[in-house]
Structure formats: C-alpha cells, structure tokens
Amino acid sequence: MPEKPYDLLIRGGTVVDGTGSPGVRADVAVDGDRIAAIGDLAGEAAAREIDAAGRIVAPGFIDVHAHDDAAVLTTPMDFKLMQGVTTDIVGNCGAGIAPHDPERGAVPAISMVLGDIGEARWRSFGEYMAEVERAKPAVNVACLVPHGVVRYAAIGMDMRAPSAGELDEMREHVREGMAAGAAGLSTGLIYPPGRFAETEEIIECAKEAAAEGGVYVSHIRDEGERLMEAVEEAVRIGDEAGLPAQISHHKANGEKSWGRTQDSISYIEERRAAGQDVTFDVYPYTAGSTVLSAFIAQPEGADPDNVLLASVPGRPELEGKTLREAAEMLDLPAEDATSAILRHSPGAVAIFFTMDEADVQRVVSHEQCMIGSDGIPTPGGKPHPRLYGTFPRVLQKYVREERLLSLEEGVRKMTSLPARRFKLGKRGELREGWAADIVVFDADTIADVATYEEPRQYPAGIDYVIVNGTVAAEDGHQAEHHAGTLVRRENG
Ligand code: CU
Ligand code: ZN
C-alpha cells in the first residue's frame, strides 16, 4: 500500500531553518498547515511539488513592528506577503484600533494613519482579536495591547495622570487583552495621548502584561538627544514591572545624536549581563516615517529639505514633495508649512531623513536585534519604502552586499528570534510538526525594489510564500488572500 502523498513537497532547496545553523540541502514536505518532514524525500509523492533547486527555503518572516491593525481586516496585505512576511505583529507604538468605544471614536491623528478601520464591530481588545481571527487575514497576526489606545479609552486626550479608578480601568483593558492572547503591551511615548503618561503609570499597566507572561515593547520617549534617558526608562519599566523589554526601531535621530547607539547598546548589554532581558528591533533605512504632527514635537530633522511628504489626505499634489517644495507650492515660508499642512490634513504622514548609516549597521548587526518594518499602510500617497521592502532589503544589503550578516543570521533575526520573543508557539523555525510558514527565495537576487519615489513595488527574488501550508504568493503575484490566522501568545 503506498502511503498517502504529501500535500506539498519543496524539493532540492537549501534549508535555512531559522535558528542560525548553517543551511543544508534538503526537501521539505507539508501536510495541511504543518511541516510533515524535512530530509531526503526523493521517493515520496505529493499533490503539488515545488522545485527549489538553487533556492533558499526558510521560515516565513515575522514583522515585529507593524501598523497593520486595520489593514489586516481591510486589505490583501500584499505589501507584506510579497516580501516574505507570514506573520505580522500589530498594535505597536501604543497605537491601534482597540479597545474601541463608539462614543469616543478612534484616537485622533495616530489612528487616522492606520487607514480605514471598516466597521468596528469590536469593543474590547479581545473582541478585536476575535474579529481578526474571523476575518482570516492574508498573513498571521499577533497583537500587542497599545497603551495609547487604552489610555484614550480611560481618559481621552487629557494631559494628566489617571485617577486611581481610571488607572484600574486601564489595567483592566491590558488584562483583558493579555487574557485573550496578546503578546504584550506597547507604548508610543512621543505620541499623544501615550506621551502624557508618566513612567509609574506605564509600570502599573506593564505589570498586567507581566502577570500573563507578556513583553513590554516601546517606541521610547526620545530617539535623539535624550536617547539614553529614554532607553533607561524602558529598561526601568521592564525591571520594575518584571517583564522583558523591547526597544522598537532603535535609532539615533538627528546629526547631533549620531553615534549614540554605541552608548545605548553598551548599556543594554550591561543590563543583559546583569540578568535583565532587553532586546530591540530595527528597520534597515536611514529615514524614518511617522505622522507629520510628531515633527513639531521632535524637530530633529528640522531641515525642510530632509522631510518628504508621504501622504497628505486631500492634497495629493504635495505627496512626494519635500517640505521646502511644499512650502513653495503653498507660497508659505518653510517654517509655516508644517502647521498649514496639518490644519488641512491632520493625518498627514512624512518621511524624515535623520539617521546615520553607521548607527543602522551597528543596530542591525547586533545579535539581539530583530527586524520590524514600521510600515505605515496608508491607502494613498507614497509611503516609506519599508512598507514593501524591509525584509528583502536586509537580505540584499546587509547580507549579500555589505556582508555584515551571514544569510543564516539574517534569517534568524526575522524568524526564530522574534518567534521566541513574542511567544508565537511553533513558528519561526522549519521543524517537523511546526507551522508551514515558508518562504522560498534566491539569495543571489533577492532585492528591495521599492524607492522613495516609487515605493509601491514588490521585491525581486522571492519565488514562493507559503502561509499555514497554503501557497499564498508565487511568481510575483498573490495567490491566496485568507491563509493567515490569529496567533495567540503561547507561554512555555
Ligand atoms: Cu511604529
Ligand atoms: Zn514608533
């Protein structure tokens, strides 16, 4: 009796399993949503075969820093899937779309850039997660409870500390989200209303995440001249609340601060040596991107030539222009352009050229650094190219061209390292019985094609993206829109 054939057999590739160990020539068999076998499967049959000769077969990439809270419900997520991402972690920077109180509506400004939230059928964070599960997104989705949204639910945009009762309400939101399977708590301490929080308030909220085995993830209070104080605050929160801490998109903003990641990283290493669990992530570009309104609070990129308008709702003619060019078009002095644009388009998003490549390289090459796109999926405009290109860019630029990382190490940063950090269960490694989230790519040609001028372009060199055993992308097009699932935190 011949055995039942496998559903899928990926033959002849080099398996880079995600752990960092050297790639080995092997076949990979998939049954249902799981990896069934890895090895020499020459005599085996399958319903579908993929020839991976000359290709790398790796676990699907995990984007630890996504802002796709709404996009996973309302878009095909092609910008992530086509770059090999099979799991997205949403709820970053303290921003998001849950919990949701229909009377208060969405958090101003920051939530606007997350795109159309569709019909918000959820109230609590757990209900949002259930909605994601029901929607069957194109990629897997894990969630962080966003502190800014929790604060908004309790006290709106008030610039004050919460009362004891309000703090209890905030803690209850975090507890509820964690109980529903969120991976942790995130903060965004430059954005209102999150930045109105004092450290103690965050520690109290983070204790709820700690009790459930979650992680604290932070867009820290300052990424420029007060970088060290901001890193110290994040570390203190992790320490006092008793949970691992992760610094989001670690960087040094503004020329005066270039080089400061030397100090921040040695401080993090010191804390790690003392037994505290601190890690970080990065996007592989020297430009950042966020709401234009954040520029007023943190004008490190103050030169209007270094600010590029990415999306300006209602004024598409300004998209792709620098702030100086926009000021000329509006017939305004450059220093008045920002507020004029914000008055008309409060949700405007910009790109800021504020970083030094040496800092990016120092951060990306650290063994505790993961990869997160921080892509902002605004429906229109010219988004930062990281939305489409982050993961291929790491493999192209830092693995192939600069030789800063081995291929195995580059893949580890995008797979097993984040899967363990965020407790994603049996994901992030190619192992028998683990989730069949797989990407097949050509290490010699994988490349980020998206540019600042033309950001909406799929990467090159990726042959297949498999999500939970389903071929979701092949030959440069999306083949399946609903292969993903909600990923709950799995302790232990
Ligand atoms: Cu972010
Ligand atoms: Zn951020």
Short mmCIF file of C-alpha atoms and ligand atoms in Angstrom, two decimals:
data_model
loop_
_atom_site.label_atom_id
_atom_site.label_comp_id
_atom_site.label_asym_id
_atom_site.label_seq_id
_atom_site.Cartn_x
_atom_site.Cartn_y
_atom_site.Cartn_z
CA MET A 1 0.00 0.00 0.00
CA PRO A 2 1.54 3.35 -0.98
CA GLU A 3 1.32 5.95 1.75
CA LYS A 4 -0.87 8.97 1.25
CA PRO A 5 1.09 11.58 -0.70
CA TYR A 6 2.06 14.84 0.98
CA ASP A 7 0.07 17.96 0.17
CA LEU A 8 3.19 19.83 -0.89
CA LEU A 9 6.83 18.94 -1.45
CA ILE A 10 9.54 21.58 -1.81
CA ARG A 11 12.42 19.78 -3.46
CA GLY A 12 16.13 20.39 -3.66
CA GLY A 13 16.49 23.72 -1.88
CA THR A 14 18.94 24.79 0.79
CA VAL A 15 17.05 24.75 4.07
CA VAL A 16 17.95 27.66 6.34
CA ASP A 17 15.89 26.65 9.34
CA GLY A 18 15.73 29.98 11.17
CA THR A 19 17.83 29.02 14.19
CA GLY A 20 21.03 30.39 12.70
CA SER A 21 22.53 26.99 11.99
CA PRO A 22 24.13 26.52 8.56
CA GLY A 23 21.87 25.86 5.60
CA VAL A 24 21.61 22.26 4.42
CA ARG A 25 20.39 20.74 1.21
CA ALA A 26 17.00 19.08 1.99
CA ASP A 27 13.45 18.56 0.83
CA VAL A 28 10.55 19.91 2.88
CA ALA A 29 7.15 18.20 2.95
CA VAL A 30 3.95 19.86 4.09
CA ASP A 31 0.68 18.28 5.21
CA GLY A 32 -2.20 20.58 5.99
CA ASP A 33 -0.85 23.58 7.86
CA ARG A 34 2.20 21.75 9.29
CA ILE A 35 5.66 20.75 8.16
CA ALA A 36 5.47 16.96 7.83
CA ALA A 37 9.08 16.05 7.06
CA ILE A 38 12.48 17.56 6.28
CA GLY A 39 15.26 15.50 4.67
CA ASP A 40 15.88 13.40 1.60
CA LEU A 41 12.35 12.73 0.37
CA ALA A 42 13.33 11.53 -3.11
CA GLY A 43 10.98 8.54 -3.09
CA GLU A 44 7.97 10.46 -1.82
CA ALA A 45 5.00 11.80 -3.73
CA ALA A 46 2.96 14.94 -3.23
CA ALA A 47 -0.16 16.58 -4.60
CA ARG A 48 1.99 19.55 -5.56
CA GLU A 49 5.72 19.88 -5.96
CA ILE A 50 7.91 22.97 -5.99
CA ASP A 51 11.38 22.83 -7.50
CA ALA A 52 13.61 24.84 -5.17
CA ALA A 53 16.96 23.91 -6.73
CA GLY A 54 19.36 26.82 -6.25
CA ARG A 55 16.96 28.47 -3.84
CA ILE A 56 16.82 29.09 -0.08
CA VAL A 57 13.93 27.56 1.83
CA ALA A 58 13.41 29.49 5.09
CA PRO A 59 10.69 30.08 7.67
CA GLY A 60 8.30 32.89 6.70
CA PHE A 61 9.46 36.25 8.01
CA ILE A 62 7.97 37.82 11.13
CA ASP A 63 7.44 41.56 11.12
CA VAL A 64 7.78 42.53 14.78
CA HIS A 65 6.82 46.13 14.19
CA ALA A 66 3.70 46.51 12.08
CA HIS A 67 0.94 49.09 11.98
CA ASP A 68 -1.48 46.91 10.07
CA ASP A 69 -4.12 46.78 12.81
CA ALA A 70 -6.79 47.89 10.35
CA ALA A 71 -5.09 46.68 7.17
CA VAL A 72 -5.23 43.03 8.23
CA LEU A 73 -9.01 43.38 8.28
CA THR A 74 -9.46 45.54 5.20
CA THR A 75 -6.63 44.86 2.70
CA PRO A 76 -5.00 41.85 0.98
CA MET A 77 -1.75 42.66 2.87
CA ASP A 78 0.16 42.20 -0.40
CA PHE A 79 2.82 44.73 0.69
CA LYS A 80 3.86 42.37 3.48
CA LEU A 81 3.12 38.99 2.00
CA MET A 82 5.07 39.69 -1.20
CA GLN A 83 8.21 40.43 0.83
CA GLY A 84 8.04 37.03 2.51
CA VAL A 85 6.27 38.11 5.68
CA THR A 86 3.96 35.40 7.01
CA THR A 87 3.35 36.87 10.48
CA ASP A 88 2.70 40.47 11.39
CA ILE A 89 2.78 41.85 14.94
CA VAL A 90 0.32 44.74 15.22
CA GLY A 91 -0.52 47.20 17.99
CA ASN A 92 2.89 48.86 18.02
CA CYS A 93 3.88 52.35 19.21
CA GLY A 94 0.96 52.42 21.64
CA ALA A 95 -1.30 52.89 18.61
CA GLY A 96 -4.10 50.79 17.29
CA ILE A 97 -7.83 50.44 16.88
CA ALA A 98 -8.81 48.56 20.04
CA PRO A 99 -10.19 48.83 22.61
CA HIS A 100 -12.84 50.82 20.79
CA ASP A 101 -15.56 52.92 22.35
CA PRO A 102 -18.04 54.01 19.65
CA GLU A 103 -18.79 57.19 21.59
CA ARG A 104 -15.19 58.31 21.78
CA GLY A 105 -14.36 57.01 18.30
CA ALA A 106 -10.81 56.32 17.16
CA VAL A 107 -7.79 58.01 18.76
CA PRO A 108 -7.15 61.25 16.85
CA ALA A 109 -4.26 61.60 14.38
CA ILE A 110 -2.32 58.42 15.03
CA SER A 111 -5.25 56.13 14.33
CA MET A 112 -6.11 58.05 11.18
CA VAL A 113 -2.89 56.91 9.58
CA LEU A 114 -3.73 53.28 10.22
CA GLY A 115 -6.26 53.51 7.41
CA ASP A 116 -9.95 52.79 7.18
CA ILE A 117 -10.93 50.72 10.20
CA GLY A 118 -14.01 49.44 8.43
CA GLU A 119 -16.99 48.62 10.56
CA ALA A 120 -15.64 48.48 14.13
CA ARG A 121 -17.64 45.56 15.44
CA TRP A 122 -15.43 45.18 18.49
CA ARG A 123 -15.26 46.97 21.81
CA SER A 124 -12.63 45.23 23.90
CA PHE A 125 -9.17 44.25 22.72
CA GLY A 126 -10.12 40.58 22.89
CA GLU A 127 -13.09 41.26 20.63
CA TYR A 128 -10.78 42.93 18.13
CA MET A 129 -8.58 39.82 18.19
CA ALA A 130 -11.64 37.64 17.62
CA GLU A 131 -12.52 39.85 14.64
CA VAL A 132 -9.03 39.33 13.20
CA GLU A 133 -9.46 35.60 13.60
CA ARG A 134 -12.84 35.69 11.89
CA ALA A 135 -11.51 37.79 9.02
CA LYS A 136 -8.84 35.21 8.08
CA PRO A 137 -6.23 37.75 7.03
CA ALA A 138 -3.66 37.10 4.32
CA VAL A 139 -0.89 36.74 6.92
CA ASN A 140 -0.80 35.53 10.50
CA VAL A 141 -1.38 38.24 13.07
CA ALA A 142 -0.12 38.55 16.64
CA CYS A 143 -1.14 41.54 18.74
CA LEU A 144 0.21 43.96 21.31
CA VAL A 145 -2.18 45.88 23.54
CA PRO A 146 -1.49 49.55 22.71
CA HIS A 147 -1.12 51.74 25.79
CA GLY A 148 -2.11 54.93 23.96
CA VAL A 149 -5.46 53.47 22.95
CA VAL A 150 -6.02 52.03 26.43
CA ARG A 151 -5.32 55.46 27.91
CA TYR A 152 -7.64 57.08 25.42
CA ALA A 153 -10.40 54.66 26.41
CA ALA A 154 -10.00 55.63 30.06
CA ILE A 155 -9.30 59.38 29.98
CA GLY A 156 -9.41 60.57 26.39
CA MET A 157 -6.81 63.11 25.34
CA ASP A 158 -6.47 64.63 28.81
CA MET A 159 -2.94 65.77 29.58
CA ARG A 160 -2.86 64.48 33.14
CA ALA A 161 -2.30 61.41 35.25
CA PRO A 162 -5.22 59.00 35.53
CA SER A 163 -7.17 58.82 38.77
CA ALA A 164 -6.95 55.57 40.72
CA GLY A 165 -10.21 54.46 39.16
CA GLU A 166 -9.06 55.36 35.65
CA LEU A 167 -5.79 53.53 36.16
CA ASP A 168 -7.77 50.47 37.23
CA GLU A 169 -9.77 50.75 34.04
CA MET A 170 -6.55 50.91 32.01
CA ARG A 171 -5.14 47.89 33.79
CA GLU A 172 -8.35 46.02 33.15
CA HIS A 173 -8.04 46.67 29.40
CA VAL A 174 -4.49 45.34 29.41
CA ARG A 175 -5.50 42.33 31.49
CA GLU A 176 -8.37 41.58 29.12
CA GLY A 177 -6.17 41.78 26.03
CA MET A 178 -3.50 39.62 27.58
CA ALA A 179 -6.06 37.03 28.66
CA ALA A 180 -7.27 36.93 25.04
CA GLY A 181 -3.74 36.03 23.94
CA ALA A 182 -1.96 39.31 23.20
CA ALA A 183 1.83 39.09 23.16
CA GLY A 184 2.40 42.11 25.38
CA LEU A 185 1.94 45.82 25.91
CA SER A 186 3.26 48.55 23.62
CA THR A 187 3.82 52.25 24.21
CA GLY A 188 4.45 55.22 21.92
CA LEU A 189 5.86 57.90 24.18
CA ILE A 190 6.16 60.67 21.61
CA TYR A 191 2.54 60.44 20.51
CA PRO A 192 -0.47 61.88 22.25
CA PRO A 193 -2.09 60.59 24.37
CA GLY A 194 0.59 58.00 25.24
CA ARG A 195 3.21 60.62 25.88
CA PHE A 196 1.13 62.19 28.64
CA ALA A 197 1.88 59.11 30.74
CA GLU A 198 4.46 59.16 33.46
CA THR A 199 6.71 56.17 33.98
CA GLU A 200 4.74 54.91 37.01
CA GLU A 201 1.52 54.67 35.02
CA ILE A 202 3.24 52.54 32.41
CA ILE A 203 4.80 50.32 35.06
CA GLU A 204 1.33 49.68 36.52
CA CYS A 205 -0.04 48.74 33.09
CA ALA A 206 3.03 46.65 32.27
CA LYS A 207 2.54 44.61 35.44
CA GLU A 208 -0.65 43.26 33.91
CA ALA A 209 1.29 42.14 30.85
CA ALA A 210 4.00 40.69 33.10
CA ALA A 211 1.47 38.61 35.05
CA GLU A 212 0.47 36.87 31.82
CA GLY A 213 3.98 36.28 30.52
CA GLY A 214 3.95 39.18 28.04
CA VAL A 215 6.62 41.54 26.79
CA TYR A 216 6.91 45.35 27.04
CA VAL A 217 7.55 46.98 23.65
CA SER A 218 8.27 50.68 23.38
CA HIS A 219 8.68 53.50 20.95
CA ILE A 220 10.70 55.32 23.57
CA ARG A 221 10.26 58.91 24.68
CA ASP A 222 13.19 60.32 22.73
CA GLU A 223 15.33 58.91 19.94
CA GLY A 224 17.60 61.93 19.61
CA GLU A 225 19.48 63.96 22.16
CA ARG A 226 17.84 62.30 25.16
CA LEU A 227 18.12 58.80 23.75
CA MET A 228 19.90 57.40 26.80
CA GLU A 229 17.30 58.64 29.27
CA ALA A 230 14.59 57.16 27.10
CA VAL A 231 16.31 53.77 26.88
CA GLU A 232 16.81 53.86 30.65
CA GLU A 233 13.11 54.50 31.15
CA ALA A 234 12.18 51.47 29.03
CA VAL A 235 14.66 49.33 30.90
CA ARG A 236 13.33 50.57 34.24
CA ILE A 237 9.76 49.73 33.22
CA GLY A 238 10.84 46.21 32.28
CA ASP A 239 12.71 45.85 35.54
CA GLU A 240 10.07 47.22 37.89
CA ALA A 241 7.11 45.61 36.18
CA GLY A 242 9.04 42.35 35.87
CA LEU A 243 8.90 41.57 32.17
CA PRO A 244 11.19 41.54 29.12
CA ALA A 245 11.61 44.89 27.36
CA GLN A 246 12.00 45.55 23.67
CA ILE A 247 13.09 48.90 22.23
CA SER A 248 11.24 49.49 18.97
CA HIS A 249 13.02 50.69 15.82
CA HIS A 250 16.17 51.51 17.74
CA LYS A 251 17.98 54.50 16.26
CA ALA A 252 19.77 57.79 16.86
CA ASN A 253 17.85 60.67 15.29
CA GLY A 254 19.44 63.93 14.23
CA GLU A 255 23.04 64.62 13.34
CA LYS A 256 23.93 65.73 16.87
CA SER A 257 22.97 62.31 18.15
CA TRP A 258 24.64 60.18 15.52
CA GLY A 259 26.81 57.56 17.13
CA ARG A 260 24.72 57.41 20.31
CA THR A 261 23.66 53.82 19.59
CA GLN A 262 27.15 52.88 20.80
CA ASP A 263 26.17 54.04 24.28
CA SER A 264 22.64 52.68 24.16
CA ILE A 265 23.80 49.26 23.01
CA SER A 266 26.55 49.03 25.60
CA TYR A 267 24.01 49.99 28.26
CA ILE A 268 21.63 47.30 27.01
CA GLU A 269 24.49 44.79 27.03
CA GLU A 270 25.31 45.77 30.61
CA ARG A 271 21.71 45.22 31.67
CA ARG A 272 21.64 41.88 29.88
CA ALA A 273 24.86 40.82 31.61
CA ALA A 274 23.17 41.73 34.91
CA GLY A 275 20.34 39.34 34.05
CA GLN A 276 17.71 41.66 32.62
CA ASP A 277 16.02 40.66 29.38
CA VAL A 278 16.28 43.61 26.96
CA THR A 279 16.18 43.38 23.17
CA PHE A 280 15.44 45.66 20.23
CA ASP A 281 14.46 45.84 16.58
CA VAL A 282 15.23 47.99 13.56
CA TYR A 283 14.17 48.88 10.05
CA PRO A 284 17.03 48.95 7.57
CA TYR A 285 16.85 52.57 6.38
CA THR A 286 18.35 55.94 7.38
CA ALA A 287 14.97 57.63 7.06
CA GLY A 288 12.07 57.22 9.44
CA SER A 289 8.43 57.93 8.87
CA THR A 290 5.59 58.98 11.08
CA VAL A 291 2.76 61.44 11.37
CA LEU A 292 3.84 64.92 10.36
CA SER A 293 2.43 66.16 13.67
CA ALA A 294 5.22 64.34 15.53
CA PHE A 295 7.69 66.57 13.70
CA ILE A 296 6.53 69.58 15.66
CA ALA A 297 7.32 67.88 18.96
CA GLN A 298 10.64 66.40 17.83
CA PRO A 299 12.17 68.57 15.14
CA GLU A 300 15.44 66.62 14.82
CA GLY A 301 15.11 66.61 11.08
CA ALA A 302 14.41 70.35 11.18
CA ASP A 303 15.86 70.94 7.73
CA PRO A 304 12.81 71.14 5.44
CA ASP A 305 14.86 69.53 2.68
CA ASN A 306 15.10 66.39 4.84
CA VAL A 307 11.36 65.96 5.22
CA LEU A 308 9.44 64.24 2.43
CA LEU A 309 5.64 64.25 2.45
CA ALA A 310 4.40 60.69 2.13
CA SER A 311 0.66 61.06 2.37
CA VAL A 312 -1.37 64.23 2.63
CA PRO A 313 -5.08 63.40 2.69
CA GLY A 314 -6.99 65.81 0.46
CA ARG A 315 -3.81 67.22 -1.11
CA PRO A 316 -2.22 64.51 -3.20
CA GLU A 317 -0.24 67.11 -5.18
CA LEU A 318 2.00 67.54 -2.13
CA GLU A 319 2.83 63.84 -1.85
CA GLY A 320 6.41 63.01 -2.81
CA LYS A 321 7.47 66.64 -2.28
CA THR A 322 9.91 67.84 0.35
CA LEU A 323 8.62 70.21 2.98
CA ARG A 324 10.54 73.03 1.26
CA GLU A 325 8.99 72.24 -2.12
CA ALA A 326 5.57 72.04 -0.49
CA ALA A 327 6.10 75.40 1.19
CA GLU A 328 6.94 76.91 -2.21
CA MET A 329 3.84 75.37 -3.77
CA LEU A 330 1.72 76.77 -0.93
CA ASP A 331 3.51 80.10 -1.15
CA LEU A 332 4.48 79.97 2.53
CA PRO A 333 7.75 80.29 4.41
CA ALA A 334 9.16 76.81 5.14
CA GLU A 335 8.67 77.15 8.90
CA ASP A 336 4.94 77.71 8.46
CA ALA A 337 4.35 74.88 6.03
CA THR A 338 4.03 72.11 8.62
CA SER A 339 1.23 73.73 10.57
CA ALA A 340 -0.55 74.82 7.39
CA ILE A 341 -0.48 71.27 6.04
CA LEU A 342 -1.62 69.84 9.38
CA ARG A 343 -4.52 72.24 9.62
CA HIS A 344 -5.87 70.92 6.35
CA SER A 345 -4.67 67.29 6.70
CA PRO A 346 -4.14 66.38 10.37
CA GLY A 347 -3.37 62.78 9.41
CA ALA A 348 -0.51 63.70 7.07
CA VAL A 349 2.45 61.30 7.15
CA ALA A 350 6.03 62.27 6.34
CA ILE A 351 9.42 60.67 5.84
CA PHE A 352 12.35 62.09 7.81
CA PHE A 353 15.97 61.67 6.70
CA THR A 354 17.51 61.87 10.14
CA MET A 355 19.77 58.85 10.69
CA ASP A 356 23.32 57.77 10.02
CA GLU A 357 24.09 54.52 8.24
CA ALA A 358 26.74 53.63 10.85
CA ASP A 359 24.07 53.57 13.58
CA VAL A 360 21.76 51.46 11.42
CA GLN A 361 24.56 48.97 10.78
CA ARG A 362 25.56 48.83 14.44
CA VAL A 363 21.98 48.10 15.47
CA VAL A 364 21.08 45.65 12.71
CA SER A 365 24.21 43.56 13.22
CA HIS A 366 23.67 43.06 16.95
CA GLU A 367 22.73 39.50 17.87
CA GLN A 368 19.70 40.66 19.90
CA CYS A 369 18.26 42.79 17.09
CA MET A 370 15.15 41.70 15.20
CA ILE A 371 13.67 43.19 12.06
CA GLY A 372 10.48 45.25 12.04
CA SER A 373 9.22 47.26 9.10
CA ASP A 374 7.30 50.02 10.93
CA GLY A 375 5.49 50.28 7.59
CA ILE A 376 2.52 52.63 7.59
CA PRO A 377 -0.18 51.24 5.29
CA THR A 378 -1.92 54.49 4.34
CA PRO A 379 -4.23 53.88 1.41
CA GLY A 380 -2.87 56.67 -0.80
CA GLY A 381 0.35 58.55 -1.25
CA LYS A 382 3.95 57.48 -1.39
CA PRO A 383 4.66 55.53 1.81
CA HIS A 384 8.15 54.95 3.13
CA PRO A 385 9.55 52.10 1.01
CA ARG A 386 9.98 49.97 4.15
CA LEU A 387 6.30 49.07 3.81
CA TYR A 388 7.18 46.99 0.73
CA GLY A 389 10.89 46.32 1.06
CA THR A 390 12.19 45.87 4.61
CA PHE A 391 12.91 42.14 4.65
CA PRO A 392 14.39 41.71 1.17
CA ARG A 393 16.48 44.81 1.82
CA VAL A 394 18.13 43.23 4.86
CA LEU A 395 18.97 40.13 2.81
CA GLN A 396 20.16 42.17 -0.14
CA LYS A 397 22.05 44.98 1.52
CA TYR A 398 23.28 43.66 4.86
CA VAL A 399 23.70 40.00 3.91
CA ARG A 400 24.72 39.98 0.23
CA GLU A 401 26.25 43.37 -0.43
CA GLU A 402 27.76 44.56 2.85
CA ARG A 403 28.38 41.06 4.25
CA LEU A 404 27.51 42.37 7.68
CA LEU A 405 25.45 39.28 8.46
CA SER A 406 25.57 35.69 7.27
CA LEU A 407 22.46 34.56 5.44
CA GLU A 408 21.59 32.28 8.36
CA GLU A 409 21.94 35.13 10.84
CA GLY A 410 19.88 37.48 8.70
CA VAL A 411 17.11 34.89 8.51
CA ARG A 412 17.31 34.19 12.27
CA LYS A 413 16.62 37.87 13.01
CA MET A 414 13.40 37.63 11.02
CA THR A 415 12.21 34.22 12.24
CA SER A 416 13.19 32.29 15.38
CA LEU A 417 14.43 35.32 17.33
CA PRO A 418 11.09 37.18 17.12
CA ALA A 419 9.01 33.97 17.39
CA ARG A 420 10.60 33.20 20.76
CA ARG A 421 10.49 36.79 21.92
CA PHE A 422 6.79 37.18 21.24
CA LYS A 423 5.92 33.59 22.18
CA LEU A 424 4.41 32.72 18.84
CA GLY A 425 4.43 28.97 19.54
CA LYS A 426 5.61 26.57 16.85
CA ARG A 427 6.55 29.23 14.33
CA GLY A 428 9.77 30.84 13.17
CA GLU A 429 11.68 27.61 12.52
CA LEU A 430 11.47 24.90 9.90
CA ARG A 431 10.85 21.81 12.01
CA GLU A 432 8.65 18.78 11.71
CA GLY A 433 5.28 19.43 13.29
CA TRP A 434 5.74 23.20 13.20
CA ALA A 435 3.63 25.66 11.22
CA ALA A 436 4.23 25.53 7.47
CA ASP A 437 5.05 29.24 7.11
CA ILE A 438 7.74 29.13 4.44
CA VAL A 439 9.47 31.47 2.02
CA VAL A 440 11.46 30.26 -1.00
CA PHE A 441 13.88 32.84 -2.38
CA ASP A 442 17.02 33.31 -4.42
CA ALA A 443 19.82 34.57 -2.16
CA ASP A 444 21.65 35.95 -5.20
CA THR A 445 18.81 38.08 -6.49
CA ILE A 446 16.52 38.90 -3.59
CA ALA A 447 16.18 42.68 -3.63
CA ASP A 448 14.13 45.55 -2.38
CA VAL A 449 12.74 47.34 -5.40
CA ALA A 450 10.67 49.99 -3.60
CA THR A 451 12.14 53.50 -3.63
CA TYR A 452 11.16 56.79 -2.03
CA GLU A 453 9.95 57.96 -5.44
CA GLU A 454 8.12 54.74 -6.35
CA PRO A 455 7.51 52.89 -3.10
CA ARG A 456 4.68 50.62 -4.17
CA GLN A 457 6.75 47.90 -5.79
CA TYR A 458 7.07 44.27 -4.87
CA PRO A 459 10.56 42.93 -4.16
CA ALA A 460 12.53 40.73 -6.56
CA GLY A 461 13.90 37.24 -5.99
CA ILE A 462 11.07 35.72 -3.93
CA ASP A 463 9.58 32.65 -5.59
CA TYR A 464 7.01 31.40 -3.10
CA VAL A 465 5.44 32.50 0.15
CA ILE A 466 3.56 29.79 1.99
CA VAL A 467 1.24 30.65 4.88
CA ASN A 468 -0.03 27.79 7.07
CA GLY A 469 0.66 25.31 4.27
CA THR A 470 -1.11 27.31 1.55
CA VAL A 471 0.86 28.82 -1.34
CA ALA A 472 -0.16 32.45 -0.82
CA ALA A 473 2.26 34.10 -3.27
CA GLU A 474 4.10 32.76 -6.30
CA ASP A 475 5.82 34.20 -9.35
CA GLY A 476 5.33 37.74 -8.17
CA HIS A 477 1.61 37.64 -7.55
CA GLN A 478 -0.66 36.96 -4.63
CA ALA A 479 -2.43 33.63 -4.98
CA GLU A 480 -4.39 33.47 -1.74
CA HIS A 481 -5.87 36.17 0.48
CA HIS A 482 -7.04 34.25 3.53
CA ALA A 483 -4.38 31.76 4.58
CA GLY A 484 -3.45 33.59 7.77
CA THR A 485 -4.78 33.24 11.27
CA LEU A 486 -4.70 34.95 14.65
CA VAL A 487 -1.64 33.92 16.65
CA ARG A 488 -2.14 33.92 20.42
CA ARG A 489 0.70 34.10 22.88
CA GLU A 490 1.85 30.64 23.93
CA ASN A 491 3.60 30.68 27.27
CA GLY A 492 6.21 27.98 27.93
CU CU B 1 5.78 52.27 14.85
ZN ZN B 2 7.26 54.05 16.50
#
